[in-house]
PDB file of C-alpha atoms and ligand atoms in Angstrom:
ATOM      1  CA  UNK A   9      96.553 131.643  87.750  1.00  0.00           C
ATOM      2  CA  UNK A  10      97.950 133.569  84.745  1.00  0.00           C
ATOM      3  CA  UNK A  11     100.030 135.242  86.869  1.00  0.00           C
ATOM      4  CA  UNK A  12     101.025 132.390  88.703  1.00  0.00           C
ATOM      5  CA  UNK A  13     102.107 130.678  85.414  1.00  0.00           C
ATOM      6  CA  UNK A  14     104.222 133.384  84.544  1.00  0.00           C
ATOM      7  CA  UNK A  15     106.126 133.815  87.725  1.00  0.00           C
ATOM      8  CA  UNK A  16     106.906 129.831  87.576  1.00  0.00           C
ATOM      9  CA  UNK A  17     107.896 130.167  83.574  1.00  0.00           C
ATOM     10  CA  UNK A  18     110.001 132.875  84.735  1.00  0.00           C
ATOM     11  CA  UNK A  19     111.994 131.856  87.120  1.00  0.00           C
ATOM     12  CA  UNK A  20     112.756 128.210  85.522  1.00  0.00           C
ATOM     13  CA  UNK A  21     113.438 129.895  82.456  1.00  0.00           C
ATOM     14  CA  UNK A  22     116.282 132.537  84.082  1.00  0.00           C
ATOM     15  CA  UNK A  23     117.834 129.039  85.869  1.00  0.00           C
ATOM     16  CA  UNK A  24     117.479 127.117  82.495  1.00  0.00           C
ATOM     17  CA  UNK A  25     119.004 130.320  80.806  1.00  0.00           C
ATOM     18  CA  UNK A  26     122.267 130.540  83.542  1.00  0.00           C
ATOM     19  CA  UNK A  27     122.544 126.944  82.409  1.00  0.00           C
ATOM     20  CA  UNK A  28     123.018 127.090  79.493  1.00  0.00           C
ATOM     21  CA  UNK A  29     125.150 129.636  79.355  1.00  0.00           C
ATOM     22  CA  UNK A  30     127.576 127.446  81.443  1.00  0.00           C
ATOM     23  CA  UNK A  31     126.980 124.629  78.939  1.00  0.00           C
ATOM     24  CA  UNK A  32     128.229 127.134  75.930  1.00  0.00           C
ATOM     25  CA  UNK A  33     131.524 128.418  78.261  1.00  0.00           C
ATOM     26  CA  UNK A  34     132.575 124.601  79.065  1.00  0.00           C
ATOM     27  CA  UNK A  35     131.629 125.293  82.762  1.00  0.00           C
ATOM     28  CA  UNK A  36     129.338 121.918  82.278  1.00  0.00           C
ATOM     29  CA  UNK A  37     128.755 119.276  80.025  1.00  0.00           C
ATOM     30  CA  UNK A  38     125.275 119.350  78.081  1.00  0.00           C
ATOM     31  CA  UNK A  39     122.587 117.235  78.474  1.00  0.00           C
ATOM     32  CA  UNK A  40     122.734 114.439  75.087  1.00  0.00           C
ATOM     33  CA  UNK A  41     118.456 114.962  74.981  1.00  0.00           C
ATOM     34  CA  UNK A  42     118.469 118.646  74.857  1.00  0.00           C
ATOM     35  CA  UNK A  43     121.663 118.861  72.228  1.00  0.00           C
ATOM     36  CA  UNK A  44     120.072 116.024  70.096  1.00  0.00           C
ATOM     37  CA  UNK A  45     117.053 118.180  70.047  1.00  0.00           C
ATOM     38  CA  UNK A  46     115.318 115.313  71.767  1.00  0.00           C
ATOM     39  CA  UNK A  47     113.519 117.926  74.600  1.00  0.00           C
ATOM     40  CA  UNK A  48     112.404 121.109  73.751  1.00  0.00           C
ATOM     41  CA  UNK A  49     112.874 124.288  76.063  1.00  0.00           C
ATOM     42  CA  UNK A  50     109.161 124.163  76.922  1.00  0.00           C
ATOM     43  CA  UNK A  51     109.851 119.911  77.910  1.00  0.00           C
ATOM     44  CA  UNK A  52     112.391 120.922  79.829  1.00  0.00           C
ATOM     45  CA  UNK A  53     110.349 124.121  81.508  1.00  0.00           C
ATOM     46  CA  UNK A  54     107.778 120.953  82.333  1.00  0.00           C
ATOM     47  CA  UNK A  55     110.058 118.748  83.560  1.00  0.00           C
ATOM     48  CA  UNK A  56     110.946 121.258  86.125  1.00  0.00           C
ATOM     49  CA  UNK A  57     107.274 122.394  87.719  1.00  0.00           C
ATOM     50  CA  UNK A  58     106.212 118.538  87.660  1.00  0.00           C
ATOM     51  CA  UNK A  59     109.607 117.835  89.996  1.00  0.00           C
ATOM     52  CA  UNK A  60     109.318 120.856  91.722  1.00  0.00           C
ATOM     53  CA  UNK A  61     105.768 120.173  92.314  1.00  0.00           C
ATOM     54  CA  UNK A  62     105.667 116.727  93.109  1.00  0.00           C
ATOM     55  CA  UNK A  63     108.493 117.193  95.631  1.00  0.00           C
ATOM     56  CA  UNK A  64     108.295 119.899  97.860  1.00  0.00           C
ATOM     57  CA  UNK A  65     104.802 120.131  99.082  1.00  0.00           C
ATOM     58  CA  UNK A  66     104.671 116.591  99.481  1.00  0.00           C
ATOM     59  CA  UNK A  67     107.987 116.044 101.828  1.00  0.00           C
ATOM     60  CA  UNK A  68     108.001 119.534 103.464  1.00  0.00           C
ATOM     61  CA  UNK A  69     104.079 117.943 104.546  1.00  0.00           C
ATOM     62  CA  UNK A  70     105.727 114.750 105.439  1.00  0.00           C
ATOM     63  CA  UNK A  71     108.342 116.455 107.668  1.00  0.00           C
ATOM     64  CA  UNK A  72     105.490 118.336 109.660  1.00  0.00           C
ATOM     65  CA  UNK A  73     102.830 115.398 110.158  1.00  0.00           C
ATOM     66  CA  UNK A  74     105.908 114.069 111.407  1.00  0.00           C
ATOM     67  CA  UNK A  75     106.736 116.738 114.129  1.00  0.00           C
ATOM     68  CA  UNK A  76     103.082 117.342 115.022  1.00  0.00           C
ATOM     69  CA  UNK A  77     102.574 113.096 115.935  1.00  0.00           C
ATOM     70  CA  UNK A  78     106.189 112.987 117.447  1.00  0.00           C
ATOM     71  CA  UNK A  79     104.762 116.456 119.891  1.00  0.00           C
ATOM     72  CA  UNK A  80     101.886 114.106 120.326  1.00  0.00           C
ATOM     73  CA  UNK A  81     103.514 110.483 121.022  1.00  0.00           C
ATOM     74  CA  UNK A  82     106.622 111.713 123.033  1.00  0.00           C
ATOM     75  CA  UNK A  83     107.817 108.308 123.840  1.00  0.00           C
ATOM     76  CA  UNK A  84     107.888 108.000 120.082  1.00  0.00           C
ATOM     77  CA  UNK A  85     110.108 111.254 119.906  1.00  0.00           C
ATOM     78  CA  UNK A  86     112.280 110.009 122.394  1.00  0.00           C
ATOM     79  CA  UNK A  87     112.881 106.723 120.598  1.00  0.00           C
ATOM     80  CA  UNK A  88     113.656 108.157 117.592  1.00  0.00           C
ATOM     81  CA  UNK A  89     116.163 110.505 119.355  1.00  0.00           C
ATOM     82  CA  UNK A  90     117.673 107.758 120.668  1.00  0.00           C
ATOM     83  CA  UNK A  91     118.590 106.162 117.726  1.00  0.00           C
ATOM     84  CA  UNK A  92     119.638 109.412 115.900  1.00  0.00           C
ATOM     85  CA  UNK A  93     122.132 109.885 118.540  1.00  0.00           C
ATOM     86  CA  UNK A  94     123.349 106.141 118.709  1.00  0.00           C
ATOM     87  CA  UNK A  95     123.754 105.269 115.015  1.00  0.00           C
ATOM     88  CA  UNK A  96     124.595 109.207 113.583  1.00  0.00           C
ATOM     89  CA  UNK A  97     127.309 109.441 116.188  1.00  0.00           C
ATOM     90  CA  UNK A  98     128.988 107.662 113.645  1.00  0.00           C
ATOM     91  CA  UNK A  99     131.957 108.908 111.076  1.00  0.00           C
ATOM     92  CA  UNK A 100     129.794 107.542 108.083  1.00  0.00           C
ATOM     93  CA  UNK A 101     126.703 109.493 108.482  1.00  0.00           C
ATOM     94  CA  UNK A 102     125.524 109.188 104.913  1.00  0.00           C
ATOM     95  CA  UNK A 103     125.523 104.669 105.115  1.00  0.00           C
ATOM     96  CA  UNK A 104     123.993 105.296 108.520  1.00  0.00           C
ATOM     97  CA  UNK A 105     120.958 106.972 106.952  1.00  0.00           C
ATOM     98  CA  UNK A 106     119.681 103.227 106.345  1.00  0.00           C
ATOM     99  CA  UNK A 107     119.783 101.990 110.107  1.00  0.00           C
ATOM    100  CA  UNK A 108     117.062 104.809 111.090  1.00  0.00           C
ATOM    101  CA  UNK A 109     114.616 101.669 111.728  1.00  0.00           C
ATOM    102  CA  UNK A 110     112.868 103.506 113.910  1.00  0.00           C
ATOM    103  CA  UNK A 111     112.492 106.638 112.252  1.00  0.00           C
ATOM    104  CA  UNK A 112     111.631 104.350 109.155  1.00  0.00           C
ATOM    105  CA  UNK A 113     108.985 102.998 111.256  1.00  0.00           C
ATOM    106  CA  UNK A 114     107.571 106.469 112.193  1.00  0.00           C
ATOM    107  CA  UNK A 115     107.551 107.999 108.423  1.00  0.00           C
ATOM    108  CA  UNK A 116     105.714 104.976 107.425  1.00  0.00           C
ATOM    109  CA  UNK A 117     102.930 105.349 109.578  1.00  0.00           C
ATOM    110  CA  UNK A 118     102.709 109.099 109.700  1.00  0.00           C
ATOM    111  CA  UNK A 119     102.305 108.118 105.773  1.00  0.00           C
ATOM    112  CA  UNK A 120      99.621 105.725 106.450  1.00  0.00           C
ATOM    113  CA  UNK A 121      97.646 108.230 108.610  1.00  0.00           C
ATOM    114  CA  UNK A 122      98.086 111.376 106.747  1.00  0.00           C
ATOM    115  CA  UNK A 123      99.322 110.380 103.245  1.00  0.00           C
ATOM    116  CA  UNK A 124     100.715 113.975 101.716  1.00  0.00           C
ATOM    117  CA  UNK A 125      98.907 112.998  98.253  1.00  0.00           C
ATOM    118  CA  UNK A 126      95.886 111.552  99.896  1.00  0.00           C
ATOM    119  CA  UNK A 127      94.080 110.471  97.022  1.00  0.00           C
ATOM    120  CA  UNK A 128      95.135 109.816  93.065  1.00  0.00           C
ATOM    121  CA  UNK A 129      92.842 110.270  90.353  1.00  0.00           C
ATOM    122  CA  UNK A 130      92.946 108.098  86.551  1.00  0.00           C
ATOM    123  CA  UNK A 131      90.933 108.779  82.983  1.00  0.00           C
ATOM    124  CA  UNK A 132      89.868 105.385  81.836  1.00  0.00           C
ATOM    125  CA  UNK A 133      90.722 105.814  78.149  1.00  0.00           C
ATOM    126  CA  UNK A 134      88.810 102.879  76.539  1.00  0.00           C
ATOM    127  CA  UNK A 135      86.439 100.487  77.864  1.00  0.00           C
ATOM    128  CA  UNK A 136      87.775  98.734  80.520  1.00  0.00           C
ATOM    129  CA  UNK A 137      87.236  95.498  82.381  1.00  0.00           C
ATOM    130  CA  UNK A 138      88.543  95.584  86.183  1.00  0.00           C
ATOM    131  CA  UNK A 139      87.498  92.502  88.388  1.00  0.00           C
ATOM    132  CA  UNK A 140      83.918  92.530  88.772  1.00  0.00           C
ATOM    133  CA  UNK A 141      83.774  96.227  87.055  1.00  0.00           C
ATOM    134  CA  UNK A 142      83.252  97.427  83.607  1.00  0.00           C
ATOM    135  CA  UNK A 143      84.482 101.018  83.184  1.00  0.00           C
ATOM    136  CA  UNK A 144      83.423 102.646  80.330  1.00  0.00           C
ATOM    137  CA  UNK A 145      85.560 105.507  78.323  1.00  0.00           C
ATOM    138  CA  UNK A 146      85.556 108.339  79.901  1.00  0.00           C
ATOM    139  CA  UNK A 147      85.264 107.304  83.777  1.00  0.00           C
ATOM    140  CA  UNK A 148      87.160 109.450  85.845  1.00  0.00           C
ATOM    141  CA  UNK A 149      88.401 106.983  88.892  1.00  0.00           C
ATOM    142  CA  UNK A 150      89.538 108.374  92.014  1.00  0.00           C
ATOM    143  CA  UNK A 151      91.501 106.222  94.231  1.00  0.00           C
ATOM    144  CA  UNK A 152      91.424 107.716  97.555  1.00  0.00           C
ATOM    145  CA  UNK A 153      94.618 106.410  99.175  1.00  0.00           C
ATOM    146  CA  UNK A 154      93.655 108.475 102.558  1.00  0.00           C
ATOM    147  CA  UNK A 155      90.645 105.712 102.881  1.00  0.00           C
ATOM    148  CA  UNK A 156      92.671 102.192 102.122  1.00  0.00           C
ATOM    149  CA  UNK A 157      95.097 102.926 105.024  1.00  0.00           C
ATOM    150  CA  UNK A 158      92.426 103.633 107.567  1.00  0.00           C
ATOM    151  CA  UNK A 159      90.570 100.442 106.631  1.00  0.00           C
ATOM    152  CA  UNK A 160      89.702  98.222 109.587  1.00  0.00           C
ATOM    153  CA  UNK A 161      89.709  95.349 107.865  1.00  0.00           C
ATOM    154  CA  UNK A 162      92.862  95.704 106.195  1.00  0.00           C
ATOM    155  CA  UNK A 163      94.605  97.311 109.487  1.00  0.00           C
ATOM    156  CA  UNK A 164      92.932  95.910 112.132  1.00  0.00           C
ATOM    157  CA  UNK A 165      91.251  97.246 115.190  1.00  0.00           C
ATOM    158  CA  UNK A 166      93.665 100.131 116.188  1.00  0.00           C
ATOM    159  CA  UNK A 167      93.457 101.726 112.702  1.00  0.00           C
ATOM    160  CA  UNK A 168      93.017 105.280 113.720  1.00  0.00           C
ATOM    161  CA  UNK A 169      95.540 104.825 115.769  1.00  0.00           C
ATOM    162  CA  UNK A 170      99.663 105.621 115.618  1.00  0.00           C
ATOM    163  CA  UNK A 171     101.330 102.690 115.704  1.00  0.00           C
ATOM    164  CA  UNK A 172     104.585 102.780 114.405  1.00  0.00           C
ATOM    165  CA  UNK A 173     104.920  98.992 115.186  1.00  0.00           C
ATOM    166  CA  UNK A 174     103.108  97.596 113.117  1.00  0.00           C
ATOM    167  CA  UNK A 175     105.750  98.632 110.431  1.00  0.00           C
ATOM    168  CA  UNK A 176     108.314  96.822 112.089  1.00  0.00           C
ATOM    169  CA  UNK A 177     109.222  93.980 109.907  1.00  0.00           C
ATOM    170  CA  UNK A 178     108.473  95.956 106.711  1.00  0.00           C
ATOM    171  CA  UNK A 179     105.641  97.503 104.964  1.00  0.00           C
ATOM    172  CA  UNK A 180     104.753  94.477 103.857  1.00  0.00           C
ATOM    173  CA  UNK A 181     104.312  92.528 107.090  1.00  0.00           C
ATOM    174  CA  UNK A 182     102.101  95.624 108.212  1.00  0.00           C
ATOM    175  CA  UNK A 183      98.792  94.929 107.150  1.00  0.00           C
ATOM    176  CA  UNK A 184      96.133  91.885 108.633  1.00  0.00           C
ATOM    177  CA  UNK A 185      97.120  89.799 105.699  1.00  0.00           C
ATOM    178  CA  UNK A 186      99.712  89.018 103.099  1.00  0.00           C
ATOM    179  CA  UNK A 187      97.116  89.244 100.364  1.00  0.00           C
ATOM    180  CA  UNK A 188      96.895  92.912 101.174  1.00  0.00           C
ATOM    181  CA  UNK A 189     100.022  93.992 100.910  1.00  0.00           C
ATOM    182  CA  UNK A 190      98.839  96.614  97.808  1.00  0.00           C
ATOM    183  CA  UNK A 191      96.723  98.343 100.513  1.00  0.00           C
ATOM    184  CA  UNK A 192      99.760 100.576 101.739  1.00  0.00           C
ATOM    185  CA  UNK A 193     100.608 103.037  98.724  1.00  0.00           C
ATOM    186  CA  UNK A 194     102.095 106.551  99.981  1.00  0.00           C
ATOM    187  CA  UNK A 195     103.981 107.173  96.726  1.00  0.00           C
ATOM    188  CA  UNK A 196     101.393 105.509  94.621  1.00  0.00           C
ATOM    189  CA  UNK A 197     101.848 102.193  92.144  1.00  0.00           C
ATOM    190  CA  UNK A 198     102.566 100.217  89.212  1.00  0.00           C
ATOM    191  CA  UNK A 199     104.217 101.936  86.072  1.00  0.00           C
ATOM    192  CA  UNK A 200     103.671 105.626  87.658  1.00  0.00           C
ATOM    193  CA  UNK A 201     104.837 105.127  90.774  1.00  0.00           C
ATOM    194  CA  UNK A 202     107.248 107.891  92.818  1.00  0.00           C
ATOM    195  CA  UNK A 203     110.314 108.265  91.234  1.00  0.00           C
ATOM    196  CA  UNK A 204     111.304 110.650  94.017  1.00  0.00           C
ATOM    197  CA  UNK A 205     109.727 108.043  96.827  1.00  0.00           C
ATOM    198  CA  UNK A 206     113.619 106.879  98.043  1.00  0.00           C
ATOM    199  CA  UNK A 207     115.156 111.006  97.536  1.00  0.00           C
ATOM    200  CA  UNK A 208     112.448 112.245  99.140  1.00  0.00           C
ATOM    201  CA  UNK A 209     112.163 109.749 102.560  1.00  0.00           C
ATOM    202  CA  UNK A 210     116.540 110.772 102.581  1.00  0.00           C
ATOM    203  CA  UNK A 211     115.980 113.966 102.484  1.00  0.00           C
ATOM    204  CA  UNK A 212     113.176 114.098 105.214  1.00  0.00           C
ATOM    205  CA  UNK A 213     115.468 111.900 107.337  1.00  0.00           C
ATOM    206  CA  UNK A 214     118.195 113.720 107.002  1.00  0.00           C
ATOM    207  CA  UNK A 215     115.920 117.112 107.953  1.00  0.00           C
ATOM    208  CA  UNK A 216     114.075 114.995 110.865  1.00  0.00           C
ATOM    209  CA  UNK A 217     117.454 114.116 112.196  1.00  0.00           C
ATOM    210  CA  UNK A 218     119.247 117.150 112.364  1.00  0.00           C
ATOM    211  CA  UNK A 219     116.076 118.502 114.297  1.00  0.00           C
ATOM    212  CA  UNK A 220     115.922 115.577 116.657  1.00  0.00           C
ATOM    213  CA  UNK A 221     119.622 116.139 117.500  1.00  0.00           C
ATOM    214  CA  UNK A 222     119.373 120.124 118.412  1.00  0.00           C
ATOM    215  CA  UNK A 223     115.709 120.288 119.560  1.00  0.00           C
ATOM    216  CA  UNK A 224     113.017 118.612 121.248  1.00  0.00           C
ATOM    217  CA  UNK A 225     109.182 119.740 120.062  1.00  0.00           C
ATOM    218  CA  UNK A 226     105.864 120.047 121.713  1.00  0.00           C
ATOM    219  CA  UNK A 227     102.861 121.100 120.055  1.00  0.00           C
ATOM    220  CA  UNK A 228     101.595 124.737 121.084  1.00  0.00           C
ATOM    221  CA  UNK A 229      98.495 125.271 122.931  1.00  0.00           C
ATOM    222  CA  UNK A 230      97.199 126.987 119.994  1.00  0.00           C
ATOM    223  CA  UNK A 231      97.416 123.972 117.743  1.00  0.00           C
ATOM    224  CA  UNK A 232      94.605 122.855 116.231  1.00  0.00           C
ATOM    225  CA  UNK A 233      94.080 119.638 114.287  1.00  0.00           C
ATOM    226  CA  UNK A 234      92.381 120.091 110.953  1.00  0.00           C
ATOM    227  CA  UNK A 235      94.290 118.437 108.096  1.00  0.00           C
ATOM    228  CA  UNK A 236      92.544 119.710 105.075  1.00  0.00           C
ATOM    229  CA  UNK A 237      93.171 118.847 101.384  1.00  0.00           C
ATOM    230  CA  UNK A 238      94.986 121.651  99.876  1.00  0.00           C
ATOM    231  CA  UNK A 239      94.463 120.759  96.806  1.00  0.00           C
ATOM    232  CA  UNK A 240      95.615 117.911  96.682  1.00  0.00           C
ATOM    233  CA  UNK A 241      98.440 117.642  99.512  1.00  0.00           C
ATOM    234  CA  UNK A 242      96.427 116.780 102.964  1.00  0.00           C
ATOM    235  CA  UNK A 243      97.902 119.824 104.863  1.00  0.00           C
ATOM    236  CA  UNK A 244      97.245 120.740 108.940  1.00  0.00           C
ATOM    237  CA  UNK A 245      94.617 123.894 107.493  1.00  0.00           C
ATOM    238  CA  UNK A 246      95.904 126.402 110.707  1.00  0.00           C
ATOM    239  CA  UNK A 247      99.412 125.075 110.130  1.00  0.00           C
ATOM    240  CA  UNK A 248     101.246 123.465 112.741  1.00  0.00           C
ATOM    241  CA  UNK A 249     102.263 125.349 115.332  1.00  0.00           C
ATOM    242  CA  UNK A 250     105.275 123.504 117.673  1.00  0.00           C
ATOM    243  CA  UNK A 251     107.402 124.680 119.903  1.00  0.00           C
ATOM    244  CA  UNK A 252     110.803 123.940 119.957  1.00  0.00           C
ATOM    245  CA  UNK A 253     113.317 123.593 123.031  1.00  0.00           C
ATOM    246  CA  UNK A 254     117.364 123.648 122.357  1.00  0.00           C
ATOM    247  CA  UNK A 255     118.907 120.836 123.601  1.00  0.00           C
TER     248      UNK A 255
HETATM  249  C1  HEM B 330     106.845 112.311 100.733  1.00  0.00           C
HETATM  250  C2  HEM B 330     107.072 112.739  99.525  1.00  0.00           C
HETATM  251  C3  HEM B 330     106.343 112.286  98.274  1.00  0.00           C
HETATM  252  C4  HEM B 330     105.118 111.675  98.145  1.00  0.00           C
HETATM  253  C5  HEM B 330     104.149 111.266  99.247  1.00  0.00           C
HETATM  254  C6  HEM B 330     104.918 111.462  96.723  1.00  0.00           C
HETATM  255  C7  HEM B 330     103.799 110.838  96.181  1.00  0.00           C
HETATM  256  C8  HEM B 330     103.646 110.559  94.847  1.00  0.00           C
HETATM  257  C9  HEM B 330     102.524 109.817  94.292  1.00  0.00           C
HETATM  258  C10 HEM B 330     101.341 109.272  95.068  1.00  0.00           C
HETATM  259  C11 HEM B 330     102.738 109.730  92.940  1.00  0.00           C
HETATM  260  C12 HEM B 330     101.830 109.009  91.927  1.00  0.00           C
HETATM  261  C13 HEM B 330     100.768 109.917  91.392  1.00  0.00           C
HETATM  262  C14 HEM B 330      99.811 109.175  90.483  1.00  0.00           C
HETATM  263  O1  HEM B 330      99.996 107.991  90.205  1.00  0.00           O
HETATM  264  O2  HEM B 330      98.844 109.819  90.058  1.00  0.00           O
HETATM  265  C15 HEM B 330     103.966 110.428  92.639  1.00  0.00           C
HETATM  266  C16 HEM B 330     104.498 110.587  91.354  1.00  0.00           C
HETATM  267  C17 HEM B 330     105.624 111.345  91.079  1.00  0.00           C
HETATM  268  N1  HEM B 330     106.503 111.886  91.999  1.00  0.00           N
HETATM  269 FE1  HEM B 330     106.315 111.823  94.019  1.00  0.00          FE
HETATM  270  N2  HEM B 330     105.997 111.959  96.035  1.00  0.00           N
HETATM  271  C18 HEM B 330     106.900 112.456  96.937  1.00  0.00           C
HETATM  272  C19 HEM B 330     108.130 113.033  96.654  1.00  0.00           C
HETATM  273  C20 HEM B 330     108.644 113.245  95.391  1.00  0.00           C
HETATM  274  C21 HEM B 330     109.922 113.847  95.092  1.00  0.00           C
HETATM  275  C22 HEM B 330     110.928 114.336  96.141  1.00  0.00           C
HETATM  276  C23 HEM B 330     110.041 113.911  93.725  1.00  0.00           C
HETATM  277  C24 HEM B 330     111.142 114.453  92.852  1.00  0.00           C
HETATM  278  C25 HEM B 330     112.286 114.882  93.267  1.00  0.00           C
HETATM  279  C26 HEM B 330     108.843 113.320  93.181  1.00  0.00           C
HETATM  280  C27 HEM B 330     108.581 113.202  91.834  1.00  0.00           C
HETATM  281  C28 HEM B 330     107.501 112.542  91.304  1.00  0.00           C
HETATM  282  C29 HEM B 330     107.268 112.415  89.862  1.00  0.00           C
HETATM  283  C30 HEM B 330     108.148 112.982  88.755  1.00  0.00           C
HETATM  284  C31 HEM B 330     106.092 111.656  89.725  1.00  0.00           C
HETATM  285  C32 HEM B 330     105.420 111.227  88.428  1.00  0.00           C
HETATM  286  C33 HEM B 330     105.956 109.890  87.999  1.00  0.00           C
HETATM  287  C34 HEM B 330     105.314 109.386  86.720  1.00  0.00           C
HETATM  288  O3  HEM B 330     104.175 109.773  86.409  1.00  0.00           O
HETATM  289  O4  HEM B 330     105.950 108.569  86.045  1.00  0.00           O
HETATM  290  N3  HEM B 330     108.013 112.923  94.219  1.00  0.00           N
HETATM  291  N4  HEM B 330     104.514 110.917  93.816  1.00  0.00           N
END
C-alpha cells in the first residue's frame, strides 16, 4: 500500500509540477483556487486520485460488460452496429453522439445488470430517523445497488434477464411502476451523485462505437463468467476474453 501511495503521489505530483511550470512561463493561465491559496498542493494531489479513481475502473468496466453481453446477445450487437453506421456516417459526429438510442438502451441495462460500483456504503453521523428506521450514530449503511436492479418486484419477471427494451422510453419508464423510479441508480444519488455520469457514458460511446465500426466480437471459448467485486468495481474475475473479427 505504502508503496502504492507513493507511486500515485509521484506521478500526480511530476504532472502537477510540469503544470505549473507552464503556469509561471505564460504557457497557461492559473487556476483562481490554487493562486488565491484556496487549494493546497496536497487538495489538488486529492482531487486527482478521487477523479482518476472514480473514472477509469468504472467506464473501462462499463466498456467490457458491454462487449461480453453484446458477444452474448448478437442481435443486440448487430442493432447497435446498425445505428453506429446510420447516424455516425454523418459530418457532425460529435451532435450525433446523442441519437445512439440504441446503444443508450444497451449501456443502461448492462448498468442495471452489472453496475461497475455495485454497491455504496454511508456513516450515519447522528441519530437518524429514515421511514420506519431509527439509525443510530455510528451505523455503517450499505446500499447494495447490485440487489435493487435485480429486484423482481421492481423489474418484473425477466429481471435476470438482458433486456435492453425495457429502457426504451427512458430510465424512468423502465421499472414496474412510476413510484420506483429511484430503484435504477448506476452513478448513485442525491447531493453525491456522479459528476462524471454524462463524460463518462460519451466517452464509452465514443470507445463502443469506434469498435462497432472496425470489428465485430464473440466471446472466446475460454470465457468464463464470474464477475467478482474487485474491491469495489464488479469486474469479470478471469477477465474477458473476446475475440475480435475486422470488418
Ligand atoms: C460508468 C462510469 C461511472 C460509474 C458507474 C460511476 C459511479 C459513481 C457512483 C455510484 C458515485 C457515488 C458514490 C457514492 O455516493 O458513494 C460516483 C461518484 C463520483 N464519481 Fe463517478 N462513476 C463513473 C464515472 C466517473 C467519471 C468518468 C468521473 C470523473 C471524470 C467520475 C467522478 C466521480 C466523482 C468525483 C464522484 C464523487 C462525487 C461527490 O462525492 O460529490 N465518475 N460515481
Amino acid at each position: 500500500m505504502k508503496r502504492a501511495y507513493k507511486e500515485i503521489q509521484e506521478a500526480i505530483q511530476g504532472i502537477i509540477n510540469k503544470r505549473e511550470k507552464a503556469m509561471r512561463t505564460g504557457e497557461i493561465v492559473s487556476n483562481d483556487d490554487l493562486k488565491n491559496g484556496m487549494m493546497t498542493l496536497e487538495d489538488v494531489i486529492e482531487e486527482c486520485k478521487l477523479f482518476y479513481f472514480a473514472g477509469q475502473e468504472t467506464t473501462s468496466t462499463l466498456l467490457v460488460w458491454t462487449m461480453v453481453l453484446l458477444s452474448k446477445y448478437p442481435a443486440w450487437q448487430e442493432r447497435a452496429r446498425h445505428e453506429v453506421l446510420h447516424v455516425l456516417g454523418t459530418d457532425n459526429e460529435s451532435s450525433a453522439l446523442g441519437q445512439l438510442k440504441t446503444m443508450t438502451m444497451i449501456m443502461h441495462e448492462v448498468m442495471r445488470l452489472y453496475p461497475p460500483v455495485m454497491q455504496m456504503t454511508r456513516a450515519v453521523e447522528r441519530d437518524t430517523k429514515m421511514g420506519d428506521f431509527v439509525l443510530p450514530a455510528g451505523t455503517q449503511l450499505a446500499l447494495p445497488t447490485i440487489l435493487v436492479h435485480k429486484d423482481p418486484e421492481i423489474w418484473g419477471d425477466d429481471v435476470a434477464e438482458f433486456r435492453p427494451e425495457r429502457f426504451a422510453d427512458g430510465v424512468s419508464k423502465a421499472t414496474r411502476s412510476h413510484n420506483q423510479q429511484g430503484a435504477y441508480f448506476p452513478f448513485g444519488w442525491g447531493p453525491r451523485i456522479c459528476i462524471g455520469q454524462n463524460f463518462a457514458l460519451m466517452e464509452a460511446k465514443i470507445a463502443l462505437a469506434i469498435i462497432l465500426k472496425r470489428f465485430s466480437f464473440e466471446l472466446s471459448p475460454s470465457y468464463v463468467h464470474a464477475p467478482s467485486p474487485e474491491a469495489p468495481i464488479l469486474q469479470p474475475q478471469f477477465g474477458a476474453r473476446l475475440i475480435l473479427h475486422k470488418l
